[in-house]
């Protein structure tokens, strides 16, 4: 479970870089990657390419994760293709499935009335199936919105977060129950401590720390024993509870730690 959690956590971190490339292809780094890997598209349409760099191979691994949760919020509709882009506000089918010939090379703005900022219902019901036509009609149009923008569908703010990406990976893999532990995690993230402390505690609880045992699982050639006490394998459990030095620290702090520790390893 620890290896899987560590892999998903790393993938969520890489996803943050992929998300930045999707949003900021005008920056120097974005222009470099775009010129080499997705000249005519964006990060979501990119390919691994021939002789890719190690960094690009790592970031590219997060492409499927970004694809599942990236959506386009319609502004003017000028820049968004009707087909093959995730602009429908749907968790299951964000891309248009209707295949009317008129939709090929069609932009979203062409589905709106020309004299007022609203959808042309007559056009929608002619070109789309009833389900998609109804979904599109429910998309709000703001007369002040000029650009179509990407947003992360798993956060109310629309901004990508490592936490929501990791949680999404656990849900789709069946490792995270939306009911089990939901209140526990909600309360956990509300604890009033510095963010770096909370983040570190979360990594401990999900066994995501790069301990020597975890490094061995990742096939890093290291000895697994804990160098500080040299009495056992370096696991998260040993680091924070079983090591004699850790026990003395807990005794001095007068904090009672229930056993077994495994009950805290949430997934």
Phi, psi and omega in degrees: 000324181295317180298316181297318179296319180295318179297314181293325178294315178297322178296323178294323177293317178296326179300329178296322178290319177298320179296320179295321178295324179294319184275332190235054180283001177270348180286170181300312179297317180299319180293323179296311180294322180296318181296329184264324190244338181208062186302321184258010182215224179218187184302326182288338179255006183287163175238165181294327178078174179268139181050053181289154177287161179298320180296316181295319178300322180291313180294320182299333179299337182271001185301315181297323177298314180295321181300324185288337187236354180279133179226160177250126175268121186284128173252269177276334183081004184288329188258359187251124175287141179295319182263148172066022174227142185276073183253354177278132180284072182222135179288327186266322184223076182282349179255144180296131179258341176299144187230046177291137181307328182290344182277343179293129183066016180269139175263156184299325183299337181286353177267001181257160175290150184279334185261350181209151184277079174205161182290147176267095186300325180296316178295318182299314182287342176281326189258337186242159171290164188299323180298310182291324177299318180292322178297316182295319180297336180273352178285120181290143177243126181255124182296342180269349182281126182256316186259150167274132186233149176280144173217155181267115190288348183266004177231134178303330181284341183087357180266142179294139173223143180298322181298313182290326178294316179297316179298319179298318179298321180292322181294313183289338178267358179078014181268352186228121176268132180290341179264309179294134176071358185300313180293324180298313180292323178300315179292324180300313183287351177266356181299131185273081174224165178305141182308322181293328178290316180296318180295319178295319179298320178298320179294325177294312184294330180262008177057046181257004181286148181278063176289167181296326177294317178296322178296321177297320177299326178277007177068032172273127185285082177228156172287146185271353184284149181282117187293334185293316181247341178055034183243350182198172178292147182276090174250168177299319180300315182291318182303318191254348182227316190271337179297135180307321179294319179297318180299319180294324178295318179295322179295320179294323183285342181065024176266127180274125180250112179296155173239154000280156180293335183303334182293346180266351182277092186273150180216000000 
